[in-house]
Coordinates of C-alpha atoms in Angstrom, one line a residue:
X28 CA -22.3 -10.9 -0.4
X29 CA -22.3 -8.2 2.3
X30 CA -19.0 -6.3 2.4
X31 CA -18.9 -3.1 4.6
X32 CA -16.2 -0.6 4.3
X33 CA -15.4 1.5 7.4
X34 CA -13.5 4.9 7.5
X35 CA -13.1 4.4 3.6
X36 CA -10.3 1.8 4.1
X37 CA -11.2 -1.2 6.4
X38 CA -13.1 -3.9 4.6
X39 CA -15.2 -6.6 6.4
X40 CA -17.2 -9.5 5.0
X41 CA -20.3 -10.0 7.2
X42 CA -21.7 -12.9 5.2
X43 CA -20.1 -15.7 7.0
X44 CA -21.7 -17.1 10.2
X45 CA -18.3 -17.3 12.0
X46 CA -15.0 -15.4 11.4
X47 CA -11.8 -15.7 13.4
X48 CA -9.2 -12.9 13.4
X49 CA -5.9 -14.2 14.6
X50 CA -3.0 -11.9 15.5
X51 CA -2.6 -8.1 15.3
X52 CA -6.0 -6.8 14.3
X53 CA -8.0 -3.9 15.6
X54 CA -11.8 -4.3 15.2
X55 CA -12.7 -1.0 17.1
X56 CA -13.6 0.8 13.8
X57 CA -16.1 -2.0 13.0
X58 CA -17.6 -1.9 16.5
X59 CA -17.9 1.9 16.4
X60 CA -19.5 2.0 13.0
X61 CA -22.2 -0.5 14.0
X62 CA -22.8 0.9 17.4
X63 CA -26.2 2.4 16.1
X64 CA -27.5 -1.2 16.4
X65 CA -26.7 -1.2 20.1
X66 CA -29.3 0.4 22.5
X67 CA -26.8 2.6 24.2
X68 CA -24.8 3.2 21.1
X69 CA -28.0 4.3 19.3
X70 CA -28.7 6.8 22.2
X71 CA -25.2 8.2 21.9
X72 CA -25.4 8.7 18.1
X73 CA -28.9 10.3 18.5
X74 CA -27.5 12.6 21.0
X75 CA -24.6 13.6 18.8
X76 CA -26.9 14.1 15.8
X77 CA -29.1 16.2 17.9
X78 CA -26.2 18.4 18.9
X79 CA -25.0 18.8 15.4
X80 CA -28.6 19.8 14.3
X81 CA -29.0 22.2 17.3
X82 CA -25.6 23.8 16.3
X83 CA -26.7 24.3 12.8
X84 CA -30.0 25.9 13.8
X85 CA -28.7 28.0 16.8
X86 CA -25.7 29.4 14.8
X87 CA -28.1 31.7 12.8
X88 CA -31.0 32.0 15.3
X89 CA -29.1 32.7 18.6
X90 CA -31.0 36.0 19.3
X91 CA -34.3 34.5 18.7
X92 CA -33.6 31.5 20.9
X93 CA -32.4 33.7 23.7
X94 CA -35.6 35.7 23.5
X95 CA -37.4 32.5 23.8
X96 CA -35.5 31.7 26.9
X97 CA -36.2 35.2 28.3
X98 CA -39.9 35.0 27.8
X99 CA -40.2 31.9 29.8
X100 CA -38.8 33.7 32.8
X101 CA -40.8 36.7 32.1
X102 CA -44.0 34.7 32.1
X103 CA -42.9 33.2 35.4
X104 CA -42.4 36.8 36.9
X105 CA -45.9 37.9 35.6
X106 CA -47.6 34.8 37.1
X107 CA -45.8 35.1 40.4
X108 CA -46.9 38.8 40.6
X109 CA -50.6 37.9 40.0
X110 CA -50.4 35.0 42.5
X111 CA -48.9 37.5 45.0
X112 CA -51.9 39.8 44.5
X113 CA -54.3 36.9 44.4
X114 CA -55.5 37.9 40.9
X115 CA -57.1 35.4 38.7
X116 CA -54.7 35.3 35.5
X117 CA -57.4 33.8 33.4
X118 CA -59.6 36.9 34.0
X119 CA -56.9 39.6 34.2
X120 CA -54.6 38.8 31.2
X121 CA -57.0 38.3 28.3
X122 CA -57.6 41.9 27.5
X123 CA -54.0 43.3 28.3
X124 CA -51.7 40.5 27.1
X125 CA -50.9 42.2 23.9
X126 CA -49.7 45.3 25.8
X127 CA -47.3 43.5 28.0
X128 CA -43.6 44.1 26.9
X129 CA -42.2 40.6 26.9
X130 CA -39.2 39.7 24.8
X131 CA -41.6 37.9 22.5
X132 CA -45.1 39.2 22.1
X133 CA -47.9 37.0 23.5
X134 CA -51.5 36.7 22.3
X135 CA -54.7 35.3 23.9
X136 CA -57.1 32.9 22.4
X137 CA -59.7 30.5 23.6
X138 CA -58.7 30.7 27.2
X139 CA -55.0 30.2 26.7
X140 CA -52.1 32.4 25.6
X141 CA -49.2 31.7 23.2
X142 CA -46.6 33.4 21.3
X143 CA -48.1 35.9 18.9
X144 CA -45.4 34.9 16.3
X145 CA -44.2 31.3 17.0
X146 CA -40.5 30.9 16.5
X147 CA -39.7 29.5 13.2
X148 CA -36.1 28.4 12.4
X149 CA -34.6 26.4 9.5
X150 CA -31.4 25.3 8.0
X151 CA -30.1 23.3 5.2
X152 CA -28.8 20.0 6.4
X153 CA -28.7 16.4 4.9
X154 CA -29.5 14.2 7.8
X155 CA -28.4 11.1 5.9
X156 CA -25.0 12.6 5.4
X157 CA -24.8 13.8 9.1
X158 CA -25.4 10.2 10.3
X159 CA -23.0 8.6 7.9
X160 CA -20.4 11.1 9.2
X161 CA -20.8 9.6 12.6
X162 CA -20.9 5.9 11.7
X163 CA -18.5 6.1 8.8
X164 CA -19.7 3.0 7.0
X165 CA -20.8 2.1 3.6
X166 CA -21.9 -1.2 1.9
X167 CA -19.7 -2.3 -1.0
X168 CA -21.8 -2.0 -4.2
X169 CA -24.6 0.0 -2.6
X170 CA -22.8 2.9 -1.0
X171 CA -23.8 4.6 2.2
X172 CA -27.1 3.9 3.9
X173 CA -29.9 6.5 3.4
X174 CA -33.4 6.9 4.3
X175 CA -35.5 6.8 1.1
X176 CA -38.4 9.0 2.3
X177 CA -38.2 12.6 1.4
X178 CA -40.4 13.9 4.1
X179 CA -40.4 13.4 7.9
X180 CA -42.8 15.1 10.3
X181 CA -42.9 14.9 14.1
X182 CA -44.0 16.9 17.1
X183 CA -43.2 17.3 20.7
X184 CA -44.7 18.9 23.8
X185 CA -42.6 19.6 27.0
X186 CA -43.8 20.7 30.4
X187 CA -41.9 23.7 31.6
X188 CA -43.1 23.6 35.2
X189 CA -39.7 22.6 36.7
X190 CA -38.1 25.3 34.7
X191 CA -40.5 28.1 35.2
X192 CA -42.5 27.2 38.4
X193 CA -45.6 27.9 36.3
X194 CA -48.0 25.1 36.3
X195 CA -49.5 24.5 32.8
X196 CA -46.8 26.2 30.8
X197 CA -45.5 24.1 28.0
X198 CA -43.4 24.2 24.9
X199 CA -44.7 22.8 21.8
X200 CA -42.5 22.1 18.8
X201 CA -43.0 20.8 15.3
X202 CA -40.2 19.3 13.2
X203 CA -40.5 19.1 9.4
X204 CA -37.7 17.6 7.2
X205 CA -37.9 17.4 3.4
X206 CA -35.1 17.2 0.6
X207 CA -32.3 18.3 2.9
X208 CA -34.0 21.1 4.7
X209 CA -35.0 21.2 8.4
X210 CA -37.8 23.5 9.6
X211 CA -38.7 23.8 13.3
X212 CA -41.6 25.7 14.7
X213 CA -41.7 26.4 18.5
X214 CA -44.4 27.9 20.5
X215 CA -45.3 28.4 24.1
X216 CA -48.7 27.5 25.4
X217 CA -50.2 28.4 28.8
X218 CA -53.8 27.9 30.0
X219 CA -53.9 29.6 33.4
X220 CA -56.0 28.1 36.2
X221 CA -59.3 29.9 37.0
X222 CA -58.2 30.8 40.4
X223 CA -57.9 34.0 42.4
X224 CA -60.0 37.2 42.4
X225 CA -61.6 38.4 39.2
X226 CA -60.2 41.9 39.2
X227 CA -58.2 43.8 36.6
X228 CA -54.6 44.8 36.5
X229 CA -53.0 47.4 34.3
X230 CA -50.6 46.3 31.6
X231 CA -48.2 49.0 32.9
X232 CA -48.2 47.5 36.3
X233 CA -46.9 44.2 34.8
X234 CA -44.5 46.1 32.6
X235 CA -43.1 47.6 35.7
X236 CA -42.7 44.1 37.2
X237 CA -40.8 43.1 34.1
X238 CA -38.5 46.2 34.3
X239 CA -37.8 45.4 38.0
X240 CA -37.1 41.7 37.4
X241 CA -35.1 42.3 34.1
X242 CA -31.8 41.7 35.8
X243 CA -33.2 38.6 37.5
X244 CA -34.5 37.3 34.2
X245 CA -31.2 38.1 32.5
X246 CA -29.2 36.3 35.2
X247 CA -31.4 33.3 35.1
X248 CA -31.2 33.1 31.3
X249 CA -27.4 33.4 31.4
X250 CA -27.0 30.9 34.3
X251 CA -29.3 28.5 32.6
X252 CA -27.5 28.6 29.2
X253 CA -26.1 25.1 29.5
X254 CA -29.4 23.8 30.8
X255 CA -31.3 25.4 27.9
X256 CA -28.8 23.8 25.4
X257 CA -29.5 20.5 26.8
X258 CA -33.1 21.3 26.9
X259 CA -33.2 22.2 23.2
X260 CA -30.9 19.3 22.2
X261 CA -33.4 17.0 24.1
X262 CA -36.2 18.4 21.9
X263 CA -34.0 17.8 18.8
X264 CA -33.5 14.2 20.0
X265 CA -37.3 13.6 20.1
X266 CA -37.9 15.2 16.8
X267 CA -35.2 13.3 14.8
X268 CA -36.2 10.0 16.4
X269 CA -38.4 8.9 13.5
X270 CA -35.7 9.6 10.9
X271 CA -33.0 7.8 12.9
X272 CA -35.2 4.8 13.5
X273 CA -35.8 4.5 9.7
X274 CA -32.1 4.7 9.1
X275 CA -31.4 2.0 11.7
X276 CA -34.1 -0.2 10.1
X277 CA -32.5 0.2 6.5
X278 CA -29.0 -0.5 7.9
X279 CA -30.3 -3.8 9.6
X280 CA -32.2 -4.8 6.5
X281 CA -29.0 -4.6 4.4
X282 CA -26.8 -6.2 7.0
X283 CA -29.1 -9.1 7.9
X284 CA -29.0 -8.6 11.7
X285 CA -30.6 -6.1 14.0
X286 CA -28.1 -5.9 16.9
X287 CA -24.5 -5.7 17.6
X288 CA -22.9 -7.2 20.8
X289 CA -19.4 -6.3 21.6
X290 CA -17.6 -8.4 24.3
X291 CA -14.2 -6.7 24.9
X292 CA -11.0 -7.9 26.4
X293 CA -10.3 -6.7 30.0
X294 CA -13.6 -8.1 31.0
X295 CA -12.8 -8.2 34.7
X296 CA -12.3 -4.4 34.6
X297 CA -15.6 -4.0 32.7
X298 CA -17.6 -6.1 35.3
X299 CA -15.9 -4.1 38.2
X300 CA -17.0 -0.8 36.6
X301 CA -20.5 -2.0 36.1
X302 CA -20.7 -2.9 39.7
X303 CA -19.0 0.2 41.1
X304 CA -20.3 3.4 42.3
X305 CA -19.1 5.2 39.2
X306 CA -21.8 7.4 37.5
X307 CA -22.3 7.6 33.9
X308 CA -20.2 10.7 33.4
X309 CA -17.3 9.1 35.2
X310 CA -17.6 5.9 33.2
X311 CA -17.6 8.0 30.0
X312 CA -14.3 9.6 31.1
X313 CA -12.6 6.3 32.0
X314 CA -13.7 3.9 29.2
X315 CA -13.9 4.0 25.5
X316 CA -17.3 4.3 23.6
X317 CA -17.1 0.6 22.8
X318 CA -16.4 -0.4 26.4
X319 CA -19.3 1.7 27.5
X320 CA -21.5 -0.4 25.1
X321 CA -20.3 -3.6 27.1
X322 CA -20.9 -2.0 30.5
X323 CA -24.5 -1.2 29.5
X324 CA -25.0 -4.7 28.0
X325 CA -24.0 -6.2 31.4
X326 CA -26.7 -4.2 33.1
X327 CA -29.2 -5.4 30.6
X328 CA -28.1 -9.0 30.9
X329 CA -28.6 -8.8 34.7
X330 CA -32.1 -7.5 34.2
X331 CA -32.9 -10.3 31.7
X332 CA -30.9 -13.2 33.0
X333 CA -31.7 -16.7 32.1
X334 CA -29.5 -20.0 32.5
X335 CA -29.2 -21.1 28.9
X336 CA -25.6 -22.5 28.9
X337 CA -25.6 -24.8 31.9
X338 CA -22.9 -22.7 33.6
X339 CA -22.6 -22.1 37.4
X340 CA -23.3 -18.3 36.7
X341 CA -26.5 -16.9 38.2
X342 CA -28.1 -13.5 39.2
X343 CA -29.9 -13.1 42.4
X344 CA -31.2 -9.6 43.6
X345 CA -29.0 -7.9 41.0
X346 CA -25.9 -9.6 42.3
X347 CA -23.8 -12.1 40.2
X348 CA -22.9 -15.5 41.7
X349 CA -20.5 -18.2 40.6
X350 CA -21.8 -21.5 42.1
X351 CA -22.9 -20.3 45.6
X352 CA -20.4 -17.4 46.0
X353 CA -21.0 -13.9 45.0
X354 CA -18.6 -12.5 42.4
X355 CA -17.0 -9.5 44.0
X356 CA -14.1 -7.2 42.9
X357 CA -11.7 -9.7 44.6
X358 CA -13.0 -12.8 42.6
X359 CA -10.6 -14.4 40.1
X360 CA -10.2 -12.7 36.8
X361 CA -11.1 -15.9 35.1
X362 CA -14.5 -16.2 36.8
X363 CA -15.2 -12.5 36.0
X364 CA -14.2 -12.9 32.4
X365 CA -16.6 -15.9 32.1
X366 CA -19.4 -14.1 33.9
X367 CA -19.1 -11.0 31.7
X368 CA -19.5 -13.1 28.5
X369 CA -22.6 -14.8 30.0
X370 CA -24.2 -11.5 31.1
X371 CA -23.7 -9.8 27.8
X372 CA -25.0 -12.6 25.8
X373 CA -28.1 -12.6 28.1
X374 CA -28.9 -9.1 26.9
X375 CA -29.5 -10.1 23.2
X376 CA -33.1 -9.7 22.0
X377 CA -32.7 -10.2 18.3
X378 CA -30.4 -11.7 15.8
X379 CA -27.0 -10.0 16.2
X380 CA -23.4 -9.7 15.1
X381 CA -21.5 -10.8 18.2
X382 CA -17.9 -9.6 18.4
X383 CA -15.7 -11.3 21.0
X384 CA -12.2 -10.1 21.8
X385 CA -9.8 -12.5 23.3
X386 CA -12.3 -15.2 24.3
X387 CA -9.3 -17.1 25.9
X388 CA -8.5 -14.3 28.3
X389 CA -7.6 -15.8 31.8
X390 CA -9.5 -19.1 31.0
X391 CA -8.5 -22.6 31.5
X392 CA -8.7 -25.0 28.6
X393 CA -11.9 -26.5 30.1
X394 CA -13.4 -23.0 30.3
X395 CA -12.4 -22.3 26.7
X396 CA -14.5 -25.3 25.7
X397 CA -17.5 -23.6 27.5
X398 CA -16.8 -20.5 25.3
X399 CA -17.0 -22.7 22.2
X400 CA -20.4 -24.1 23.4
X401 CA -21.7 -20.6 23.8
X402 CA -20.6 -19.5 20.4
X403 CA -22.2 -22.6 18.8
X404 CA -25.5 -22.0 20.5
X405 CA -25.4 -18.3 19.4
X406 CA -24.9 -19.5 15.8
X407 CA -27.6 -22.0 16.1
X408 CA -29.9 -19.1 16.9
X409 CA -28.9 -17.4 13.6
X410 CA -26.4 -14.9 15.0
X411 CA -23.1 -14.1 13.3
X412 CA -19.9 -14.3 15.2
X413 CA -16.5 -12.5 14.9
X414 CA -13.8 -13.7 17.2
X415 CA -10.4 -11.9 17.6
X416 CA -8.0 -14.2 19.4
X417 CA -4.4 -14.6 20.2
X418 CA -4.8 -18.3 21.0
X419 CA -4.3 -20.8 18.1
X420 CA -6.5 -23.4 19.9
X421 CA -9.5 -21.3 18.7
X422 CA -8.4 -21.8 15.1
X423 CA -8.7 -25.6 15.8
X424 CA -12.1 -25.2 17.7
X425 CA -13.6 -23.5 14.7
X426 CA -12.1 -25.2 11.7
X427 CA -15.1 -24.4 9.5
X428 CA -15.0 -20.7 10.2
X429 CA -13.4 -18.1 7.9
X430 CA -9.9 -17.3 9.4
X431 CA -7.9 -14.1 8.9
X432 CA -4.3 -14.2 10.1
X433 CA -1.9 -11.3 10.8
X434 CA 0.9 -12.6 12.9
X435 CA 3.3 -9.7 12.3
X436 CA 3.2 -6.4 14.1
X437 CA 3.0 -3.7 11.5

């Protein structure tokens, strides 16, 4: 028996193939705790975990990270000066690089330069605990999910051309996690093109350039602070990916399903939002995290649409049709409610826990029987179903399901 406890209080039995919740229930805590099994939910949790990790690291290494940002712009100023003088950087820099007063010393080896002392930052952090803080779920009798491996290694390389205007400049990072401690090693690498005149330039001439451009470098670093944060968090996301993938795998193995599909109430609003001109930031401000899962599922369902339920819903050129008419924002709420369910179900790729809120919403009795047919087909494919309804007819439709009743407002 698989019982999960959410937020230390709400308990759910996920063994039964079909469960009906009738009355005043709120399943949002369950949806949020399992959102790591949804593609967009997974990305959100990965982003939040990366921000937490970056915060822990940057708190004690803010000066070193700032110097890293400075040296990127300083390299840009140096290469810009050499290009202006038409001097080949591969020829001119090899002998003087160590004498150039950049915020972090540079060294030359084998035709490329890098940081003389790569930036090494570390912190004590339990990644299992950090993930569990975000999803707030534990399995009864087994406790919280954790990745059993004590050691995780990963690496990343990022092109800095758009940031620095220096072609070939990149940032290399290595991530190492073992027994609750994170170590990150960051280095800059640049192999200059063998282009320009092979003539020398004094280190002092380039140091003068750095003094002249110091204000520019400082202003760029300050103005780019938010960008740099996103930049570093993006690196953290890449580095923690293997760990989070293992965590997701362990959770799915315990639960017996690999995806969660949430179909909320208010589906006509959800469909309108997906088809509107709202960008992701605006959608994030207007809709809850769980509703954002549904909006992204609609997008996925459009891209992988197939007619598996003998319903007059179709997708042509990215547009949704009911019979021969395009479903627009002015279409009836009943049609949009039905279409949203079909589109979300079409996004499934593996066995899932499907949570449907108010399946009866705006539907006629004959359309409710269509929902029953969809649910039955989903169960035939090995999916688990949880329905939250206000309509007693659904208790009759699914007589063999586990039923939970709460008819009093508390």
